[in-house]
Tab-separated table of C-alpha atoms and ligand atoms in Angstrom:
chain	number	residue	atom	x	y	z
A	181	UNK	CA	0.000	0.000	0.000
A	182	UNK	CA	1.546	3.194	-1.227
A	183	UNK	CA	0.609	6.010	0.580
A	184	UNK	CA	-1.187	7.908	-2.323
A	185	UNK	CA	-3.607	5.302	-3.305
A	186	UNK	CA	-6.790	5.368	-1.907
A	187	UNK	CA	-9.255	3.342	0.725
A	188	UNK	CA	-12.452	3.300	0.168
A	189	UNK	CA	-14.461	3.003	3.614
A	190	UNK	CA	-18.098	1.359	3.475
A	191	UNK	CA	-19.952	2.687	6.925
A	192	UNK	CA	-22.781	0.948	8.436
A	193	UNK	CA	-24.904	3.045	10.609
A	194	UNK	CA	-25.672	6.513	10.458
A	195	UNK	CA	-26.162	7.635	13.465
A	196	UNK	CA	-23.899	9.152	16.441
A	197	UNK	CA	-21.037	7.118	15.752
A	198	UNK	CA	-21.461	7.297	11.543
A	199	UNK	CA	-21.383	10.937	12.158
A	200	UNK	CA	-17.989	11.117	14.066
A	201	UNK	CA	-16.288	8.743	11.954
A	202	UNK	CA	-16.807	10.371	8.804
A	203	UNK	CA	-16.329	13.928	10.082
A	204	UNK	CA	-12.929	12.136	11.276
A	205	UNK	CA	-12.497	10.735	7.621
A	206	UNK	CA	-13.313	14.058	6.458
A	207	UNK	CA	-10.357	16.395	8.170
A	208	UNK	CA	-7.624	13.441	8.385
A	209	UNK	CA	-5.433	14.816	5.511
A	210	UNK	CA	-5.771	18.148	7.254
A	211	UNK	CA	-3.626	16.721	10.613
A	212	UNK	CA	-1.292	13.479	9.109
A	213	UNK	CA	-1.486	14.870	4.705
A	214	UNK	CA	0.970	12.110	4.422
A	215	UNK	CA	-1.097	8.902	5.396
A	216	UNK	CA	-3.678	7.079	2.655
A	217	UNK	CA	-6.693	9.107	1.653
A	218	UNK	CA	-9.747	7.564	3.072
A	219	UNK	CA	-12.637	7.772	0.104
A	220	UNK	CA	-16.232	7.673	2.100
A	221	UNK	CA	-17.710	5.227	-1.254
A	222	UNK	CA	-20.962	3.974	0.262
A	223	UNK	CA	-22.624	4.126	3.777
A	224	UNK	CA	-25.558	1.896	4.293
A	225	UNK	CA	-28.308	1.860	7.093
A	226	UNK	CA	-32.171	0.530	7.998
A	227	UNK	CA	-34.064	2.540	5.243
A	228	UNK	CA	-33.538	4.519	2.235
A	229	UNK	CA	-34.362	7.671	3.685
A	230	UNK	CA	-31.829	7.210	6.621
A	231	UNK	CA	-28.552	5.842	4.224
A	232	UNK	CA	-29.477	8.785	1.951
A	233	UNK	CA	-29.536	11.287	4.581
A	234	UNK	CA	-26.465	9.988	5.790
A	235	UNK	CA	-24.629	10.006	2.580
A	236	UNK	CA	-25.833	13.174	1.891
A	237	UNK	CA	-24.596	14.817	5.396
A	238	UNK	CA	-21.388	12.845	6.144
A	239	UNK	CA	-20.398	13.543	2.190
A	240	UNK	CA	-20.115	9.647	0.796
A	241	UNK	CA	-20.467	8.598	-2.997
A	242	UNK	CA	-23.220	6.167	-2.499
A	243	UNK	CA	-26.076	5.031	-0.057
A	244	UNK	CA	-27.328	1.376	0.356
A	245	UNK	CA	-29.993	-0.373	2.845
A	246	UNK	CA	-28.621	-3.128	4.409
A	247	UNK	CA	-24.770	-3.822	5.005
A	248	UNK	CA	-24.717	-7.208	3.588
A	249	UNK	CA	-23.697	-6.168	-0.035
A	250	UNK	CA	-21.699	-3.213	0.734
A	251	UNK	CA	-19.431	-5.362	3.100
A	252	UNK	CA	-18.092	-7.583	0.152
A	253	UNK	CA	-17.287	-4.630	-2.383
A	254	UNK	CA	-14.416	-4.868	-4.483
A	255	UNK	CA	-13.483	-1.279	-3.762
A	256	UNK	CA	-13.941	-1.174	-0.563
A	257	UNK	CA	-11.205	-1.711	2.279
A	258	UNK	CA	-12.450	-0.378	5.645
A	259	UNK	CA	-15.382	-1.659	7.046
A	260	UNK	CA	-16.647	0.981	9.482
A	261	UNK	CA	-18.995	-0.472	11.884
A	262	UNK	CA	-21.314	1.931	13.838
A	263	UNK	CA	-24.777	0.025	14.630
A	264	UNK	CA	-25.998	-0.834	17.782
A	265	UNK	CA	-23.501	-3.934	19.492
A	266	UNK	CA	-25.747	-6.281	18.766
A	267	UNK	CA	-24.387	-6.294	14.960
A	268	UNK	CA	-20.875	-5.682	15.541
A	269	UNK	CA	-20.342	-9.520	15.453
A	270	UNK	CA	-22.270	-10.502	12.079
A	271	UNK	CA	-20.990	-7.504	9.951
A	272	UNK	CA	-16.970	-7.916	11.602
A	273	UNK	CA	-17.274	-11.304	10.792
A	274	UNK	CA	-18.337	-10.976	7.209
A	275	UNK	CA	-16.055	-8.307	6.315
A	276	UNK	CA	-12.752	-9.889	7.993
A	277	UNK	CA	-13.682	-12.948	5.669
A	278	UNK	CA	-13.613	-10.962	2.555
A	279	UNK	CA	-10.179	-9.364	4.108
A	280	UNK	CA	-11.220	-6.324	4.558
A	281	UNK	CA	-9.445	-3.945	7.855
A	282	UNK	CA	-12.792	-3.564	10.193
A	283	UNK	CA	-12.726	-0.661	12.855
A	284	UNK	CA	-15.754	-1.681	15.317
A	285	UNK	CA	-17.322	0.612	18.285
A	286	UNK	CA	-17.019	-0.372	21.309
A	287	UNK	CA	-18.004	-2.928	22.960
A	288	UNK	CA	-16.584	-5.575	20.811
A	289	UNK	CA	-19.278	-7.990	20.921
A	290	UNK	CA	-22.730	-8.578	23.166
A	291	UNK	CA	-20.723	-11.481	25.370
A	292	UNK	CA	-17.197	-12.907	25.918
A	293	UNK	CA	-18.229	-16.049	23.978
A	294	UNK	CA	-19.088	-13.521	20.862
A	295	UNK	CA	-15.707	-11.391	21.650
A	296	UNK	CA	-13.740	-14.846	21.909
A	297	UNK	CA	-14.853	-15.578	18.138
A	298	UNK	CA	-14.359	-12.335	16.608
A	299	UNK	CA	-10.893	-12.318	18.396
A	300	UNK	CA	-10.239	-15.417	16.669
A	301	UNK	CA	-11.776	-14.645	13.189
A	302	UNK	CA	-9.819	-11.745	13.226
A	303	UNK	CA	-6.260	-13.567	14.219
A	304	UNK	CA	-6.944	-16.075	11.172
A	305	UNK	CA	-7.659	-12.775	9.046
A	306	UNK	CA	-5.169	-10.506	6.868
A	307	UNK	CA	-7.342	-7.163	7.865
A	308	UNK	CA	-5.939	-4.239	10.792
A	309	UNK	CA	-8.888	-4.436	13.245
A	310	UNK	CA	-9.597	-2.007	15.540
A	311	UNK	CA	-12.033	-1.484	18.374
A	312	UNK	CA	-12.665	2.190	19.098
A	313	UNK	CA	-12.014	2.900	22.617
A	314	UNK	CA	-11.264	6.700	21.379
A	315	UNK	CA	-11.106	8.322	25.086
A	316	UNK	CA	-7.344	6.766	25.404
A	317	UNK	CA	-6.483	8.992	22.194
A	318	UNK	CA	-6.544	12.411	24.182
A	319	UNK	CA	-4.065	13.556	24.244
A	320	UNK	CA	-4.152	13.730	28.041
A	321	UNK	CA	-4.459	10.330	28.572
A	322	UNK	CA	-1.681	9.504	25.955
A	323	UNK	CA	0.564	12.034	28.206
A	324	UNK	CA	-0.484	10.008	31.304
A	325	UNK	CA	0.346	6.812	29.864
A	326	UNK	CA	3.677	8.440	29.155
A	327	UNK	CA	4.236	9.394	32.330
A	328	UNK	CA	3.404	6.569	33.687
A	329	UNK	CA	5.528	4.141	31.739
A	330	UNK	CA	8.864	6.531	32.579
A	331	UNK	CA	8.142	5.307	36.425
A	332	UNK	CA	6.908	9.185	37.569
A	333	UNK	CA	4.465	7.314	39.817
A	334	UNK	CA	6.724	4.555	40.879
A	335	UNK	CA	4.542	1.384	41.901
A	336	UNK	CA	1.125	1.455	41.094
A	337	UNK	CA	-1.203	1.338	44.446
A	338	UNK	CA	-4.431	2.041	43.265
A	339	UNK	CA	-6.583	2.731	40.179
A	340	UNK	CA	-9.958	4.582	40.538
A	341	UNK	CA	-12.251	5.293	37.671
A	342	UNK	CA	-15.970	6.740	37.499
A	343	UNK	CA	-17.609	7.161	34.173
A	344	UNK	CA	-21.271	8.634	35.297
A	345	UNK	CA	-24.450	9.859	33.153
A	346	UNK	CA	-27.710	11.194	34.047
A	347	UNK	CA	-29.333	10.906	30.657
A	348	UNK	CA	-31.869	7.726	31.819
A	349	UNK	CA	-32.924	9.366	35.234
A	350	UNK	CA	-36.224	10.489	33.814
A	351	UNK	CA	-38.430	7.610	33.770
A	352	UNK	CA	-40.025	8.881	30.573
A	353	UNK	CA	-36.486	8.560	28.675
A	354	UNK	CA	-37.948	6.080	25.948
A	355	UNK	CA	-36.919	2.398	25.499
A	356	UNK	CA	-33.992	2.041	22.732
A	357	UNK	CA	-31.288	-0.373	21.694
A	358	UNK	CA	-29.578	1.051	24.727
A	359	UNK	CA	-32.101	-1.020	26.860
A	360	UNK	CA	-31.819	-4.170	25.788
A	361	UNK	CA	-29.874	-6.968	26.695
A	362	UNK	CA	-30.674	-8.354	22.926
A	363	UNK	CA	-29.133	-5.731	21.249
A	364	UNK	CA	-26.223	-3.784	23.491
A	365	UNK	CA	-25.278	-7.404	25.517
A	366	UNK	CA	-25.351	-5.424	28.972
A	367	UNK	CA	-26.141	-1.281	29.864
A	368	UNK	CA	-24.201	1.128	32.181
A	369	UNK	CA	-21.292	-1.469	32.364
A	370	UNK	CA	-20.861	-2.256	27.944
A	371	UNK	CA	-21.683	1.381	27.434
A	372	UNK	CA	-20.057	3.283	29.318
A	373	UNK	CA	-18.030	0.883	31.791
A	374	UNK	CA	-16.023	-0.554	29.050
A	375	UNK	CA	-14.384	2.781	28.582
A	376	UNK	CA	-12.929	2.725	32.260
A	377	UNK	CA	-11.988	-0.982	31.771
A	378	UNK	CA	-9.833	-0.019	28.940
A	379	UNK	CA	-8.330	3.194	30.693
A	380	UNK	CA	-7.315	0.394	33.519
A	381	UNK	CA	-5.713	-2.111	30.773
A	382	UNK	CA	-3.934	0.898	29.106
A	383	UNK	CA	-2.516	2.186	32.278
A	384	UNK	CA	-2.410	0.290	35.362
A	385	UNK	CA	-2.173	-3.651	33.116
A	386	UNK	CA	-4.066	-7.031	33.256
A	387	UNK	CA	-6.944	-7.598	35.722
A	388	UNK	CA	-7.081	-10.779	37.175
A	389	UNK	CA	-10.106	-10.787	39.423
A	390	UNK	CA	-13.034	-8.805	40.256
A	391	UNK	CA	-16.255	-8.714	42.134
A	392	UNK	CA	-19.127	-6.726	40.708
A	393	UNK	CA	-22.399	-5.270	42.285
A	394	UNK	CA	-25.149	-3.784	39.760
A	395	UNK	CA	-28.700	-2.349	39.193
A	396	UNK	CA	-31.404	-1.833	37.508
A	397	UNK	CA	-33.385	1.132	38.496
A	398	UNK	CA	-36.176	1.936	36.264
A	399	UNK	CA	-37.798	-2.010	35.039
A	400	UNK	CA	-39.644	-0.846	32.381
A	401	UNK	CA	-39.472	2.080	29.538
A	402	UNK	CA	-42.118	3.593	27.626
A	403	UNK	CA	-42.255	3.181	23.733
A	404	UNK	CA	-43.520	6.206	21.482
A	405	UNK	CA	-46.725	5.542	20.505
A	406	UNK	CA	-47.130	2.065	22.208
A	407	UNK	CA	-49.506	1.977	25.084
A	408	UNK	CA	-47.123	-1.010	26.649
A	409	UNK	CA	-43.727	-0.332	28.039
A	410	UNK	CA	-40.746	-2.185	26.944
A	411	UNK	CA	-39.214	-4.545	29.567
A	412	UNK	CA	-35.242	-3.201	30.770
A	413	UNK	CA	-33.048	-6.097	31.241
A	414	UNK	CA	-29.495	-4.771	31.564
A	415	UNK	CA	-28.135	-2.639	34.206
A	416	UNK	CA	-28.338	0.886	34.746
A	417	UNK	CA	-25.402	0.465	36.873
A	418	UNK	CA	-22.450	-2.015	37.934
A	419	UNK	CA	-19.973	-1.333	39.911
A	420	UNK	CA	-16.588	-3.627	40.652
A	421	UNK	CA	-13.567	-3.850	42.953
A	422	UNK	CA	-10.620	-4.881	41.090
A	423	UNK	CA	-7.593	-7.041	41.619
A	424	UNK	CA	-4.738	-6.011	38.838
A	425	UNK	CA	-2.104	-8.847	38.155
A	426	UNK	CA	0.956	-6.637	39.243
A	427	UNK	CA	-0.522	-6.383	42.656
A	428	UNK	CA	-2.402	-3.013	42.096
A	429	UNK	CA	-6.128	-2.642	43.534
A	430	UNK	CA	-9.152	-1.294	41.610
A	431	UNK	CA	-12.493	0.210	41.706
A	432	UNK	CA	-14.486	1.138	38.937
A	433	UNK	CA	-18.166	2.405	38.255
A	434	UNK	CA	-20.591	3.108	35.772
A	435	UNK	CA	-23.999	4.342	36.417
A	436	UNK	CA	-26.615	6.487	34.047
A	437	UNK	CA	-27.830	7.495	37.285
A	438	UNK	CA	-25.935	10.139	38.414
A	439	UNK	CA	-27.792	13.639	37.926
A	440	UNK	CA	-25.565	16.313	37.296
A	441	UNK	CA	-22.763	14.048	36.145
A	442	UNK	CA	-22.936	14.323	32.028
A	443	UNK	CA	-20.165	12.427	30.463
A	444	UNK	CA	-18.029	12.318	34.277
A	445	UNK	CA	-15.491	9.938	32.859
A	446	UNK	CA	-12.394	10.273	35.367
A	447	UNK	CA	-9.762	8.308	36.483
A	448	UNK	CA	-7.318	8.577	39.462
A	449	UNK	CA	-4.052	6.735	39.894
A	450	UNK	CA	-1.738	6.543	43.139
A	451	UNK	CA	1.822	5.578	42.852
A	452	UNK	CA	5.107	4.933	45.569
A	453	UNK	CA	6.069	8.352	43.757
A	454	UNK	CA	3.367	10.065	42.633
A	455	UNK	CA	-0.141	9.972	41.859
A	456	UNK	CA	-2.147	11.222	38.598
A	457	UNK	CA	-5.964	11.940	38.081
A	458	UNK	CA	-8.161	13.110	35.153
A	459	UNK	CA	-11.788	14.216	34.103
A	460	UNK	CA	-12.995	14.119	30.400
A	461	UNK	CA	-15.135	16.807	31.417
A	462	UNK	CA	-11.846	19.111	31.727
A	463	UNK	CA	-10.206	16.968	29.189
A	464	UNK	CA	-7.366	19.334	28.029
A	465	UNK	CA	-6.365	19.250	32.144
A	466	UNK	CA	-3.763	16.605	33.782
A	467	UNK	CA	-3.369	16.493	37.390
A	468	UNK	CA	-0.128	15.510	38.724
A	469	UNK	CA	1.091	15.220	42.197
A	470	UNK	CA	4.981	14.016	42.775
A	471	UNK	CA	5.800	12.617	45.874
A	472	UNK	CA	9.656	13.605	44.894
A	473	UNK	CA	8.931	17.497	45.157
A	474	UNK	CA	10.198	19.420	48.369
A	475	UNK	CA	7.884	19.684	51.254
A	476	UNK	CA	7.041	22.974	50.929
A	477	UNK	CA	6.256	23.159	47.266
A	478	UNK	CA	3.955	19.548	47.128
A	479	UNK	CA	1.361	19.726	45.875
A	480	UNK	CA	-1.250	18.801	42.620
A	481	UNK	CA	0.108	20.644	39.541
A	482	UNK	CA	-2.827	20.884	36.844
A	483	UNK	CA	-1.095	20.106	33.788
A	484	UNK	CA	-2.744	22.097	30.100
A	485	UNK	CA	-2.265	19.916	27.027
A	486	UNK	CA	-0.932	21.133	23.675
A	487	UNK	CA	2.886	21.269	22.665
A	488	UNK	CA	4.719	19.339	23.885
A	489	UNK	CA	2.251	16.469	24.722
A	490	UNK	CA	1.502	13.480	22.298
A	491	UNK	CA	0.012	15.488	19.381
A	492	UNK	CA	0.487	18.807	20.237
A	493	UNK	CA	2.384	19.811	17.250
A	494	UNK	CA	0.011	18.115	15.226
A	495	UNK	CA	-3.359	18.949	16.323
A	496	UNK	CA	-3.143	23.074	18.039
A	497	UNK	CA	0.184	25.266	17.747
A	498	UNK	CA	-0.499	26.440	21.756
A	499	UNK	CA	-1.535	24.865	24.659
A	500	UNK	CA	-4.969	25.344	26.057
A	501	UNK	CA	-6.513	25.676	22.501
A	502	UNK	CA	-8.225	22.854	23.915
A	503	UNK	CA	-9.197	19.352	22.141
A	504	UNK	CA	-12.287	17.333	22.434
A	505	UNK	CA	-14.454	14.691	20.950
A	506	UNK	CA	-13.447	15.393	17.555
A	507	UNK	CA	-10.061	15.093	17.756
A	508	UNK	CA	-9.726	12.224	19.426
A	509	UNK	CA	-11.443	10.317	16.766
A	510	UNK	CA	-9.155	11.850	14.491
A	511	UNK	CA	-5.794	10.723	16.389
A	512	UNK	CA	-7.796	7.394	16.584
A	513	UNK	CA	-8.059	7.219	13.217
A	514	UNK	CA	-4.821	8.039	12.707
A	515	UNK	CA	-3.613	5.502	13.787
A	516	UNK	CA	-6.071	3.088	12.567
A	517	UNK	CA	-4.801	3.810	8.732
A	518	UNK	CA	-1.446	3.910	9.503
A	519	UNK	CA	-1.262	0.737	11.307
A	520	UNK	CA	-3.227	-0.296	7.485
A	521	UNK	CA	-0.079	1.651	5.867
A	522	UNK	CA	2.614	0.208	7.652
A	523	UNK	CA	0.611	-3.205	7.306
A	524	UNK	CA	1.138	-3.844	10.944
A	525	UNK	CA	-1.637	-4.260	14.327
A	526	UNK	CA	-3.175	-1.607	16.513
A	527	UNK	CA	-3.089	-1.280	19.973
A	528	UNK	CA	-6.994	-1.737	20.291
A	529	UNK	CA	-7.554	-4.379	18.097
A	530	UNK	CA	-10.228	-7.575	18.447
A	531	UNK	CA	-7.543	-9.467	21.340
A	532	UNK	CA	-7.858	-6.358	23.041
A	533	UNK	CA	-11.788	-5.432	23.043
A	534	UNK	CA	-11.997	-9.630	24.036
A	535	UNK	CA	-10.313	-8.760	26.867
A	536	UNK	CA	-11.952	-5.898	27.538
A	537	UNK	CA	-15.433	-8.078	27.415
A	538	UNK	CA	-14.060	-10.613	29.265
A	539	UNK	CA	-13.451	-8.334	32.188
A	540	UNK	CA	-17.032	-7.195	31.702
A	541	UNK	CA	-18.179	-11.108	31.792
A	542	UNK	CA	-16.572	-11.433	35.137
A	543	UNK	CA	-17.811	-8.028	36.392
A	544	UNK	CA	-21.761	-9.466	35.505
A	545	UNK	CA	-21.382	-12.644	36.331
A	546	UNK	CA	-19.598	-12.302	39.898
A	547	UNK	CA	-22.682	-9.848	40.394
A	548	UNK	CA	-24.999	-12.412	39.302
A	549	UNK	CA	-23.390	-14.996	42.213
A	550	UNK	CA	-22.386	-12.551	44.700
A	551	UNK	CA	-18.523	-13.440	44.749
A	552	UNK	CA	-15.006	-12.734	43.462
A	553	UNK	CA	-14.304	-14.729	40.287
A	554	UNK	CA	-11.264	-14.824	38.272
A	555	UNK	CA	-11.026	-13.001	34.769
A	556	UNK	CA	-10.577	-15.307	31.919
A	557	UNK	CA	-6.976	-14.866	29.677
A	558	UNK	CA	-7.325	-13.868	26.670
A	559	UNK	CA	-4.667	-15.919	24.079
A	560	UNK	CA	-3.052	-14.483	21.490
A	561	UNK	CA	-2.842	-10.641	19.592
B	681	LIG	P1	-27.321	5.294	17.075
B	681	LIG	O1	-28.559	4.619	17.545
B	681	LIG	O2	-27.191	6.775	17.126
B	681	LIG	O3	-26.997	4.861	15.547
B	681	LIG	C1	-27.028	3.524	15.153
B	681	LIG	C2	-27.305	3.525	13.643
B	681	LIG	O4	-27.266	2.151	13.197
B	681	LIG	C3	-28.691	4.072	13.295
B	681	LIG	O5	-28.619	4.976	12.217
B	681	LIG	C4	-29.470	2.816	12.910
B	681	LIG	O6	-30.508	3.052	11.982
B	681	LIG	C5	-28.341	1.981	12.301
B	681	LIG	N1	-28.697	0.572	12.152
B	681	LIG	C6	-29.427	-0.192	13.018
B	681	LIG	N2	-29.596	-1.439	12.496
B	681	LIG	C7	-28.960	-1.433	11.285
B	681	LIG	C8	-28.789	-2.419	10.252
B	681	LIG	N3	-29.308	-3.644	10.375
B	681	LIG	N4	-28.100	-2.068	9.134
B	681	LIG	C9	-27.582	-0.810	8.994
B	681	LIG	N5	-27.705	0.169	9.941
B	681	LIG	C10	-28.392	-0.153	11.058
B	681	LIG	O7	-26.150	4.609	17.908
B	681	LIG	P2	-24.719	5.226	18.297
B	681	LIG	O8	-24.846	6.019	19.533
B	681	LIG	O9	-24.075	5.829	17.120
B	681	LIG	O10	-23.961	3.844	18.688
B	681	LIG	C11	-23.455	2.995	17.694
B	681	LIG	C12	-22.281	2.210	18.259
B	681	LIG	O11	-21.282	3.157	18.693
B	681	LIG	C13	-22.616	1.372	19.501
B	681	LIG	O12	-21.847	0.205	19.472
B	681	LIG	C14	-22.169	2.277	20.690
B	681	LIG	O13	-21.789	1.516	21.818
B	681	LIG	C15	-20.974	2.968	20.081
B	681	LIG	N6	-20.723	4.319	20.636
B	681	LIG	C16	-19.436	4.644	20.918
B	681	LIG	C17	-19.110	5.897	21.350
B	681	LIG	C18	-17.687	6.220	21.656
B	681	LIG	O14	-17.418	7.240	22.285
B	681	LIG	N7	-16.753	5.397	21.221
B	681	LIG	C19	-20.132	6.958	21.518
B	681	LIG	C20	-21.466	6.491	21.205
B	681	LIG	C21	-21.756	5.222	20.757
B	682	LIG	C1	-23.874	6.583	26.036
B	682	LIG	O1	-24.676	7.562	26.292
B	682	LIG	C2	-22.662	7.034	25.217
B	682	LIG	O2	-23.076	7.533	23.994
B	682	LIG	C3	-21.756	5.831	25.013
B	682	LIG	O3	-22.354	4.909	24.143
B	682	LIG	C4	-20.432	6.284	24.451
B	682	LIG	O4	-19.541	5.217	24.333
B	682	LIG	C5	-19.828	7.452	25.186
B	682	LIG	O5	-18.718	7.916	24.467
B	682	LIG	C6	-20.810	8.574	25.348
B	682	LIG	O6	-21.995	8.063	25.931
């Protein structure tokens, strides 16, 4: 793969997702000129009026209903998969057969079992595969991990994370996708959890036990112009104490219950030398505290992102410019089609959202039975 020629990118969905994908797509040559152009050819969802709507907005070539065709296209090379979870596995699946690269949202798959075959479907396959757990791309985070790794915090104590929503307090918040064990596999914990599982992976390391408590709040949801409510089987939210392989300790928690709290995803980390902490609600901020400074100067140092931090000379010339959402999709992608370049893996690829799942798995399922249980290994990638 040169890096003039062209992908051409079939998405499936067109909704939240679809949109910051291809608005990603859309400004990539503006940050990295150098990597592939990605061509948006076709985007495909439910019904004709929603793929053409999409095409129309997000600026691709073609529309289609239904992903089945699209997903076996000569020309096409990424498979872009933003449905509800529910599909990730059929349409991955598919398009890793007919070699395509697959990036997936997250979470992987509806189970572990699911995860555990994609994984393995996409070991046998020649595609880059990606799961998009785009929150470790800011650039905060990817200056934490840095930090981290060149022993600033010494030994790793503790790892706290919160990722808390109010959006399903009102019990008139309709039934959707979002709601159903059929179609998103679990709720706070897949949704929203799985974001603070894979800050923990990506910064503290394995997990090798945990015991999980969670909730469902509201039973029942009403459906627009249904006089019968739809049942709620997944949780609204699970929370889980941690045991990390290197001897760390963990707690983590998810809830859509949490007024006030809009998209509170935050992480703290404790160290024999230092400790770090983080909000994506002040996502340009790092706090830092080293346990190395003199006594009378200690003390937690908020650290503004930009130059020099990962990314700061490519994304804003000063720091404080600020990034968000957007750009983290776009470093994301970034390296999604470079790793397709360089023919080579990403970090987050299928092994990776497997474990991620399997971690959720153990977080359910020790809820389920009231105890500690082990988390399974995942093999291979
Ligand atoms: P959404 O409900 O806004 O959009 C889903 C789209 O998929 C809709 O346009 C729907 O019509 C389409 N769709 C449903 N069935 C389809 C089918 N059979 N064929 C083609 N299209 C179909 O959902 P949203 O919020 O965009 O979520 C999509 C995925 O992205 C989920 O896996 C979710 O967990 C993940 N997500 C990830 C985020 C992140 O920060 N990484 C943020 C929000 C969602
Ligand atoms: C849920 O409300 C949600 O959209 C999650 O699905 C996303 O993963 C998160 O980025 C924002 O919140």
């Amino acid at each position: 793969m040169t890096n003039n020629s062209e992908l051409g990118v079939a998405l499936i969905g067109t909704g939240f997702m679809g949109r910051l994908h291809s608005l990603a797509y859309s400004v990539l040559p503006s940050f990295f000129p150098e990597l592939p152009r990605v061509r948006r050819r076709v985007v495909a969802d439910l019904s004709e009026d929603l793929a053409k709507r999409g095409a129309h907005r997000f600026g691709y070539d073609e529309w289609a209903v239904g992903w089945e065709e699209v997903v076996r296209r000569e020309d096409i090379d990424i498979v872009d998969i933003a449905t509800p979870n529910h599909l990730h596995r059929p349409i991955a699946e598919l398009a890793l057969r007919h070699g395509k690269h697959v990036l997936c949202e997250k979470p992987l798959a509806l189970n572990a079992a699911e995860a555990r075959e994609m994984s393995k479907c996409a070991h046998e396959s020649k595609g880059v595969h990606m799961v998009s757990f785009n929150y470790r791309k800011c650039p905060a985070v990817l200056e934490a991990k840095r930090l981290i790794d060149e022993g600033l915090l010494g030994k790793i104590f503790h790892f706290r994370a919160l990722y808390l929503q109010d959006w399903a307090i009102p019990e008139q918040t309709p039934f959707s996708w979002r709601f159903s064990a059929e179609e998103s596999g679990s709720g706070a914990l897949g949704d929203i959890g799985s974001h603070a599982i894979d800050y923990a992976l990506y910064l503290v390391g394995g997990i090798s036990s945990v015991v999980g408590l969670t909730k469902t709040f509201v039973g029942s949801r009403p459906i627009p112009g249904s006089p019968d409510p739809h049942l709620v089987n997944v949780d609204d939210c699970a929370v889980a104490m941690l045991q990390f392989e290197n001897g760390a300790v963990g707690t983590l928690e998810s809830s859509r219950f949490s007024y006030g709290r809009k998209n509170y995803l935050t992480f703290e980390i404790s160290g024999s030398k230092g400790s770090l902490a983080f909000n994506w609600e002040r996502s340009n901020e790092l706090l830092f505290y080293s346990g190395l400074d003199r006594d009378d100067i200690q003390g937690i140092r908020t650290i503004i992102t930009g130059p020099p931090h990962p990314f700061g000379e490519v994304l804003w010339p000063i720091p404080g410019l600020g990034t968000a959402f957007i750009e983290t999709q776009v470093i994301q992608m970034e390296s999604f089609v470079r790793a397709i370049s360089e023919g080579r893996p990403v970090e987050t690829n299928f092994a990776h959202g497997c474990r991620v799942q399997e971690v959720m798995e153990a977080i359910l399922t020790s809820a389920h039975l009231n105890q500690w249980l082990p988390v399974q290994p995942v093999h291979g990638g």
